[in-house]
């Protein structure tokens, strides 16, 4: 409207205050300790105090922004009352105590001295990784602790203890989700995907390792392309491929006289297969690259000795190739399992959990609880359960991997 005054959005100084405190305090303490030289424990304690103050200010700001967003989004939350101020206070208090304790434990423990000595000896190295560490703090640790706190609240911001976890693990008849069915689908999804990734990747690596194959470098580049393309773009491409009317998948089946398949319709297995094919396409190049690098490190003398002993190709693969591939494949399988277990993009973009959320895995089910059902506490509890499952899996596989490494040492 002509002549109307435009109201400028005020700049909230509290948003920048934590970063200013952290930056100026860190620079001051670092320069003071580097040029003047004081005891490491004093410098460490000062840094810990500055980090704690900056962290609690940042957390308070994040909590305020989150609450402002939830209150302003009345169209998304028509039936949820506005959170009370004690939610903000509780989040700030819990995170403040956690971060202060972590800072004191770290900076006052024995590793603090060696840590400060390393900073003084190689300041440029730590200056280079400082942005990544700050990014990890802001993007990973702070949201994680906020999720831990939200898992013990209801939608009104009231503390309800373990009720969200009980509703997930021991669902009532009116529950909106079945954790154990979704867990079974997630395990089947992970096992099938990782198995296909390893088998296809290892097979292609063995083929590309053959000296009789011409144009090996070209094939290597082409086979890495699926891994280089962002997975959400690949997921949308495969969703088009599985389109019932215009997709190339049904066009290919028509060449053999088969009728069209409603891949993304009401069938669980066709939706699951579409997700599986898409993620297999995304995942096998990683295993191929790892296997190919490990194959090139195997001495050819071992194969020559096996041939002299009369070993067949299968015997060479079983007794020479496979044992020497294990140290490289085990970490790749662990990473691949974690990535596949949390492969949100493929399931969400290809099948969308259809039919009736049955192809959802745990991570997409947690998102549904958050985005569709607006149950933030249960979504946070779901995320913590996923974290606990992967933590146990990683600990067990690491123990097994170390046991295997001791065999080959």
Coordinates of C-alpha atoms in Angstrom, one line a residue:
X1 CA 0.0 0.0 0.0
X2 CA 1.4 3.4 -1.0
X3 CA 2.5 5.4 2.0
X4 CA 2.3 2.6 4.4
X5 CA 5.2 2.3 6.9
X6 CA 7.2 -0.9 6.8
X7 CA 8.1 -2.2 10.2
X8 CA 11.6 -3.4 10.3
X9 CA 12.4 -6.7 12.0
X10 CA 14.3 -5.9 15.1
X11 CA 17.8 -7.4 15.5
X12 CA 17.9 -9.8 18.4
X13 CA 21.2 -9.2 20.1
X14 CA 20.8 -12.3 22.2
X15 CA 21.3 -14.4 19.1
X16 CA 24.8 -13.1 18.5
X17 CA 25.9 -12.8 22.1
X18 CA 26.9 -16.4 22.7
X19 CA 29.1 -16.5 19.6
X20 CA 30.7 -13.1 20.5
X21 CA 31.5 -14.4 24.0
X22 CA 32.9 -17.7 22.6
X23 CA 34.9 -16.0 19.9
X24 CA 36.4 -13.1 21.9
X25 CA 37.0 -15.2 25.0
X26 CA 38.6 -18.0 23.1
X27 CA 40.9 -15.7 21.1
X28 CA 41.9 -13.8 24.3
X29 CA 42.8 -16.9 26.3
X30 CA 44.6 -18.5 23.4
X31 CA 46.7 -15.4 22.7
X32 CA 47.4 -14.8 26.3
X33 CA 48.5 -18.3 27.0
X34 CA 50.6 -18.6 23.7
X35 CA 52.5 -15.3 24.1
X36 CA 52.8 -14.9 27.8
X37 CA 52.6 -18.5 29.0
X38 CA 50.8 -19.6 32.1
X39 CA 50.0 -22.9 33.6
X40 CA 48.0 -25.2 31.5
X41 CA 45.4 -25.9 34.1
X42 CA 44.6 -22.2 34.6
X43 CA 44.2 -21.7 30.8
X44 CA 42.1 -24.8 30.6
X45 CA 39.9 -23.7 33.5
X46 CA 39.4 -20.2 31.9
X47 CA 38.5 -21.8 28.5
X48 CA 36.1 -24.2 30.2
X49 CA 34.4 -21.3 32.0
X50 CA 34.1 -19.3 28.7
X51 CA 32.8 -22.3 26.8
X52 CA 30.3 -23.0 29.5
X53 CA 28.9 -19.4 29.6
X54 CA 28.8 -19.2 25.8
X55 CA 27.1 -22.6 25.6
X56 CA 24.4 -21.8 28.1
X57 CA 23.7 -18.5 26.3
X58 CA 23.5 -20.3 23.0
X59 CA 21.2 -23.0 24.4
X60 CA 18.9 -20.4 25.9
X61 CA 18.8 -18.6 22.6
X62 CA 18.0 -21.9 20.7
X63 CA 15.3 -22.8 23.3
X64 CA 13.7 -19.3 22.8
X65 CA 13.8 -19.6 19.1
X66 CA 12.2 -23.1 19.2
X67 CA 9.5 -22.0 21.5
X68 CA 8.8 -18.9 19.4
X69 CA 8.5 -21.0 16.3
X70 CA 6.1 -23.5 18.0
X71 CA 3.9 -20.8 19.4
X72 CA 3.8 -18.9 16.1
X73 CA 2.9 -22.1 14.2
X74 CA -0.7 -22.3 15.4
X75 CA -1.8 -23.5 12.0
X76 CA 0.4 -26.6 12.4
X77 CA -0.5 -27.1 16.0
X78 CA -4.2 -26.3 16.4
X79 CA -4.8 -28.6 19.3
X80 CA -1.6 -28.2 21.2
X81 CA -1.4 -25.5 23.9
X82 CA 1.5 -23.1 23.9
X83 CA 4.5 -24.4 25.8
X84 CA 5.1 -22.9 29.3
X85 CA 8.2 -21.0 30.3
X86 CA 9.3 -23.8 32.5
X87 CA 10.2 -25.8 29.4
X88 CA 12.8 -23.1 28.5
X89 CA 14.1 -23.0 32.0
X90 CA 14.4 -26.8 32.2
X91 CA 16.2 -27.1 28.9
X92 CA 18.7 -24.4 29.8
X93 CA 19.3 -25.8 33.3
X94 CA 19.8 -29.4 32.1
X95 CA 22.1 -28.4 29.3
X96 CA 24.0 -26.0 31.5
X97 CA 24.7 -28.6 34.1
X98 CA 25.7 -31.1 31.4
X99 CA 28.0 -28.8 29.6
X100 CA 29.7 -27.4 32.7
X101 CA 30.3 -30.9 34.0
X102 CA 31.7 -32.0 30.7
X103 CA 34.0 -29.0 30.5
X104 CA 35.2 -29.4 34.1
X105 CA 35.8 -33.2 33.6
X106 CA 37.7 -32.6 30.4
X107 CA 39.8 -29.6 31.3
X108 CA 40.7 -30.6 34.9
X109 CA 41.5 -34.2 34.0
X110 CA 45.0 -35.5 33.1
X111 CA 44.5 -35.2 29.3
X112 CA 44.1 -31.5 29.7
X113 CA 47.9 -30.9 30.0
X114 CA 48.8 -32.9 26.9
X115 CA 45.8 -31.3 25.1
X116 CA 47.1 -27.7 25.8
X117 CA 50.6 -28.7 25.0
X118 CA 49.4 -29.9 21.6
X119 CA 47.6 -26.7 21.0
X120 CA 50.7 -24.7 21.8
X121 CA 52.9 -26.8 19.6
X122 CA 50.5 -26.9 16.6
X123 CA 48.2 -23.9 16.9
X124 CA 47.6 -23.8 13.2
X125 CA 46.2 -27.3 13.1
X126 CA 43.7 -26.6 15.9
X127 CA 42.8 -23.3 14.4
X128 CA 41.9 -25.2 11.2
X129 CA 39.6 -27.7 12.9
X130 CA 38.1 -25.2 15.3
X131 CA 35.2 -24.3 12.9
X132 CA 34.4 -28.0 12.5
X133 CA 34.4 -28.5 16.3
X134 CA 32.1 -25.5 16.8
X135 CA 29.8 -26.8 14.1
X136 CA 29.7 -30.2 15.8
X137 CA 28.8 -28.5 19.1
X138 CA 26.0 -26.4 17.6
X139 CA 24.6 -28.9 15.1
X140 CA 25.0 -32.2 16.9
X141 CA 25.6 -32.0 20.6
X142 CA 23.1 -29.2 21.5
X143 CA 20.2 -30.7 19.5
X144 CA 21.0 -34.1 21.0
X145 CA 20.8 -32.9 24.5
X146 CA 17.6 -31.0 23.7
X147 CA 16.2 -34.2 22.3
X148 CA 17.1 -36.1 25.4
X149 CA 15.2 -33.5 27.5
X150 CA 12.1 -33.5 25.1
X151 CA 11.9 -37.3 25.3
X152 CA 10.7 -36.9 28.9
X153 CA 8.0 -34.2 28.2
X154 CA 4.5 -34.3 26.8
X155 CA 3.3 -31.8 24.2
X156 CA 2.3 -29.3 26.9
X157 CA 5.9 -29.2 28.3
X158 CA 5.1 -31.3 31.4
X159 CA 7.6 -33.8 32.7
X160 CA 6.1 -37.3 32.3
X161 CA 9.2 -39.4 33.0
X162 CA 9.4 -42.6 30.9
X163 CA 5.9 -42.5 29.7
X164 CA 6.9 -41.9 26.1
X165 CA 9.3 -44.8 26.1
X166 CA 6.6 -47.0 27.7
X167 CA 4.1 -46.1 25.0
X168 CA 6.7 -47.0 22.3
X169 CA 7.9 -50.3 23.8
X170 CA 4.6 -51.4 25.4
X171 CA 2.0 -49.9 23.1
X172 CA -1.7 -49.7 24.0
X173 CA -4.5 -50.5 21.7
X174 CA -5.0 -46.9 20.7
X175 CA -1.3 -46.4 19.8
X176 CA -0.5 -44.7 16.5
X177 CA 2.6 -46.8 15.9
X178 CA 3.8 -50.3 16.3
X179 CA 7.5 -50.2 17.3
X180 CA 8.2 -53.9 16.9
X181 CA 6.8 -54.2 13.4
X182 CA 8.7 -51.1 12.3
X183 CA 11.8 -52.5 14.0
X184 CA 11.4 -55.8 12.1
X185 CA 11.0 -53.9 8.8
X186 CA 14.1 -51.8 9.6
X187 CA 16.2 -54.9 10.4
X188 CA 15.1 -56.7 7.2
X189 CA 15.7 -53.5 5.2
X190 CA 19.2 -53.1 6.7
X191 CA 20.3 -56.8 6.3
X192 CA 19.1 -57.1 2.7
X193 CA 20.6 -53.7 1.6
X194 CA 24.0 -54.3 3.2
X195 CA 24.2 -57.8 1.9
X196 CA 23.4 -56.7 -1.6
X197 CA 25.9 -53.8 -1.3
X198 CA 28.7 -56.1 -0.3
X199 CA 27.9 -58.9 -2.8
X200 CA 27.5 -56.6 -5.8
X201 CA 30.4 -54.3 -4.8
X202 CA 32.8 -57.2 -4.2
X203 CA 31.8 -58.9 -7.5
X204 CA 32.3 -55.7 -9.5
X205 CA 35.7 -55.1 -7.7
X206 CA 36.8 -58.5 -8.7
X207 CA 35.8 -57.9 -12.3
X208 CA 37.5 -54.5 -12.4
X209 CA 40.6 -56.1 -10.9
X210 CA 41.0 -58.4 -13.9
X211 CA 43.8 -57.4 -16.2
X212 CA 42.0 -58.9 -19.2
X213 CA 39.2 -56.3 -18.9
X214 CA 39.8 -53.4 -21.3
X215 CA 38.8 -49.9 -20.4
X216 CA 38.8 -50.6 -16.7
X217 CA 39.3 -46.9 -15.8
X218 CA 36.2 -45.9 -17.7
X219 CA 34.1 -48.6 -16.0
X220 CA 35.4 -47.5 -12.6
X221 CA 34.3 -43.9 -13.2
X222 CA 30.9 -45.0 -14.5
X223 CA 30.2 -47.3 -11.6
X224 CA 31.1 -44.6 -9.1
X225 CA 28.5 -42.1 -10.6
X226 CA 25.5 -43.5 -8.5
X227 CA 27.5 -42.8 -5.3
X228 CA 28.5 -39.3 -6.5
X229 CA 24.9 -38.1 -7.2
X230 CA 23.0 -36.8 -4.2
X231 CA 20.8 -39.5 -2.8
X232 CA 17.6 -37.4 -2.8
X233 CA 18.0 -36.8 -6.5
X234 CA 18.6 -40.5 -7.2
X235 CA 15.5 -41.3 -5.1
X236 CA 13.3 -39.0 -7.1
X237 CA 14.7 -40.5 -10.4
X238 CA 13.9 -44.0 -9.2
X239 CA 10.4 -42.9 -8.1
X240 CA 9.8 -41.8 -11.7
X241 CA 11.2 -45.1 -13.0
X242 CA 8.6 -47.0 -10.9
X243 CA 5.7 -44.8 -12.0
X244 CA 2.8 -47.1 -13.0
X245 CA 1.9 -45.2 -16.3
X246 CA 5.1 -43.6 -17.5
X247 CA 7.9 -45.4 -15.7
X248 CA 10.6 -47.3 -17.6
X249 CA 10.2 -50.3 -15.2
X250 CA 6.8 -51.2 -16.6
X251 CA 7.9 -50.3 -20.1
X252 CA 10.7 -52.9 -19.7
X253 CA 8.3 -55.5 -18.4
X254 CA 6.0 -54.8 -21.4
X255 CA 8.8 -56.0 -23.7
X256 CA 8.3 -59.5 -22.3
X257 CA 4.5 -59.4 -22.4
X258 CA 4.0 -58.6 -18.7
X259 CA 1.3 -56.2 -17.5
X260 CA 2.0 -53.0 -15.6
X261 CA 2.8 -53.3 -11.9
X262 CA 1.6 -50.8 -9.4
X263 CA 5.0 -50.5 -7.7
X264 CA 4.1 -47.7 -5.3
X265 CA 0.5 -48.8 -4.7
X266 CA -1.2 -50.8 -2.0
X267 CA 1.2 -53.7 -1.9
X268 CA 3.8 -53.8 0.9
X269 CA 6.3 -55.9 -1.1
X270 CA 6.3 -53.8 -4.3
X271 CA 6.9 -50.6 -2.2
X272 CA 9.6 -52.4 -0.2
X273 CA 11.2 -53.7 -3.4
X274 CA 11.2 -50.2 -5.0
X275 CA 13.0 -48.8 -1.9
X276 CA 15.4 -51.8 -1.9
X277 CA 16.4 -51.4 -5.5
X278 CA 16.9 -47.6 -5.1
X279 CA 19.1 -48.0 -2.0
X280 CA 21.1 -50.8 -3.6
X281 CA 21.8 -48.6 -6.5
X282 CA 23.1 -45.9 -4.1
X283 CA 25.1 -48.2 -1.9
X284 CA 27.1 -50.7 -4.0
X285 CA 29.7 -48.2 -5.3
X286 CA 31.0 -47.5 -1.8
X287 CA 31.6 -51.2 -1.2
X288 CA 33.1 -51.6 -4.6
X289 CA 35.6 -48.8 -4.0
X290 CA 36.6 -50.2 -0.6
X291 CA 36.9 -53.7 -2.0
X292 CA 38.9 -52.5 -5.0
X293 CA 41.4 -50.7 -2.9
X294 CA 41.8 -53.7 -0.6
X295 CA 42.3 -56.0 -3.6
X296 CA 45.1 -53.9 -5.0
X297 CA 47.0 -54.2 -1.7
X298 CA 47.1 -58.0 -1.8
X299 CA 50.5 -59.2 -2.9
X300 CA 50.4 -61.2 -6.2
X301 CA 53.0 -63.7 -4.8
X302 CA 50.2 -65.2 -2.6
X303 CA 48.2 -66.1 -5.7
X304 CA 51.2 -67.5 -7.4
X305 CA 52.0 -69.7 -4.5
X306 CA 48.4 -70.8 -4.4
X307 CA 48.5 -71.7 -8.1
X308 CA 51.6 -73.8 -7.5
X309 CA 49.8 -75.7 -4.8
X310 CA 47.0 -76.4 -7.2
X311 CA 44.4 -74.2 -5.7
X312 CA 41.4 -73.4 -7.9
X313 CA 39.9 -69.9 -8.4
X314 CA 37.3 -70.5 -5.7
X315 CA 40.0 -71.8 -3.3
X316 CA 42.1 -68.8 -4.0
X317 CA 39.2 -66.5 -3.3
X318 CA 38.2 -68.3 -0.1
X319 CA 41.6 -68.8 1.5
X320 CA 43.6 -65.8 0.1
X321 CA 41.3 -63.0 -1.1
X322 CA 38.5 -63.1 1.5
X323 CA 40.6 -63.3 4.7
X324 CA 42.8 -60.3 3.5
X325 CA 39.7 -58.3 2.6
X326 CA 38.1 -58.6 6.1
X327 CA 40.1 -55.8 7.7
X328 CA 38.9 -53.4 5.1
X329 CA 35.4 -54.8 4.7
X330 CA 34.4 -54.9 8.4
X331 CA 34.6 -51.1 9.0
X332 CA 32.9 -50.5 5.6
X333 CA 30.1 -52.9 6.7
X334 CA 29.7 -51.1 10.0
X335 CA 29.4 -47.7 8.3
X336 CA 27.1 -49.1 5.6
X337 CA 24.8 -50.6 8.3
X338 CA 24.5 -47.3 10.2
X339 CA 23.9 -45.4 7.0
X340 CA 21.3 -47.9 5.8
X341 CA 19.6 -48.1 9.2
X342 CA 19.0 -44.3 9.0
X343 CA 18.4 -44.0 5.3
X344 CA 15.6 -41.5 5.6
X345 CA 15.7 -40.0 2.0
X346 CA 15.0 -43.2 0.1
X347 CA 12.1 -44.4 2.2
X348 CA 10.5 -41.0 2.5
X349 CA 10.9 -39.9 -1.2
X350 CA 10.3 -43.3 -3.0
X351 CA 7.5 -45.0 -1.1
X352 CA 6.7 -42.5 1.6
X353 CA 6.0 -45.3 4.0
X354 CA 3.2 -46.7 1.8
X355 CA 1.0 -48.6 2.2
X356 CA -0.3 -47.2 5.5
X357 CA 3.2 -46.5 6.9
X358 CA 4.1 -50.2 6.7
X359 CA 7.3 -49.6 4.8
X360 CA 8.5 -47.0 7.3
X361 CA 11.8 -47.7 9.0
X362 CA 12.5 -46.3 12.5
X363 CA 13.9 -43.0 11.4
X364 CA 10.9 -42.2 9.0
X365 CA 8.5 -43.3 11.7
X366 CA 10.1 -40.9 14.2
X367 CA 9.7 -38.2 11.5
X368 CA 6.0 -39.1 11.1
X369 CA 5.5 -38.8 14.8
X370 CA 7.1 -35.4 14.8
X371 CA 5.7 -33.9 11.5
X372 CA 2.3 -35.6 11.1
X373 CA 1.2 -36.5 14.6
X374 CA 2.9 -33.5 16.2
X375 CA 4.0 -35.7 19.1
X376 CA 7.4 -34.2 19.8
X377 CA 8.1 -36.1 23.0
X378 CA 7.5 -39.5 21.5
X379 CA 9.5 -38.6 18.4
X380 CA 12.4 -37.6 20.6
X381 CA 12.1 -40.9 22.5
X382 CA 12.1 -42.8 19.2
X383 CA 15.3 -41.0 18.2
X384 CA 16.9 -42.0 21.5
X385 CA 15.9 -45.6 21.0
X386 CA 17.5 -45.6 17.5
X387 CA 20.6 -44.1 19.0
X388 CA 20.8 -46.8 21.7
X389 CA 20.3 -49.6 19.1
X390 CA 23.1 -48.3 16.9
X391 CA 25.4 -47.7 19.9
X392 CA 25.0 -51.3 21.0
X393 CA 25.5 -52.5 17.5
X394 CA 28.7 -50.4 17.1
X395 CA 30.1 -51.6 20.4
X396 CA 29.5 -55.3 19.6
X397 CA 30.9 -55.0 16.1
X398 CA 34.0 -53.1 17.3
X399 CA 34.7 -55.9 19.8
X400 CA 34.3 -58.5 17.1
X401 CA 36.5 -56.5 14.7
X402 CA 39.3 -56.2 17.2
X403 CA 39.1 -60.0 17.9
X404 CA 39.4 -60.6 14.1
X405 CA 42.3 -58.2 13.9
X406 CA 44.2 -60.0 16.6
X407 CA 43.9 -63.2 14.6
X408 CA 45.7 -61.7 11.6
X409 CA 48.4 -59.8 13.5

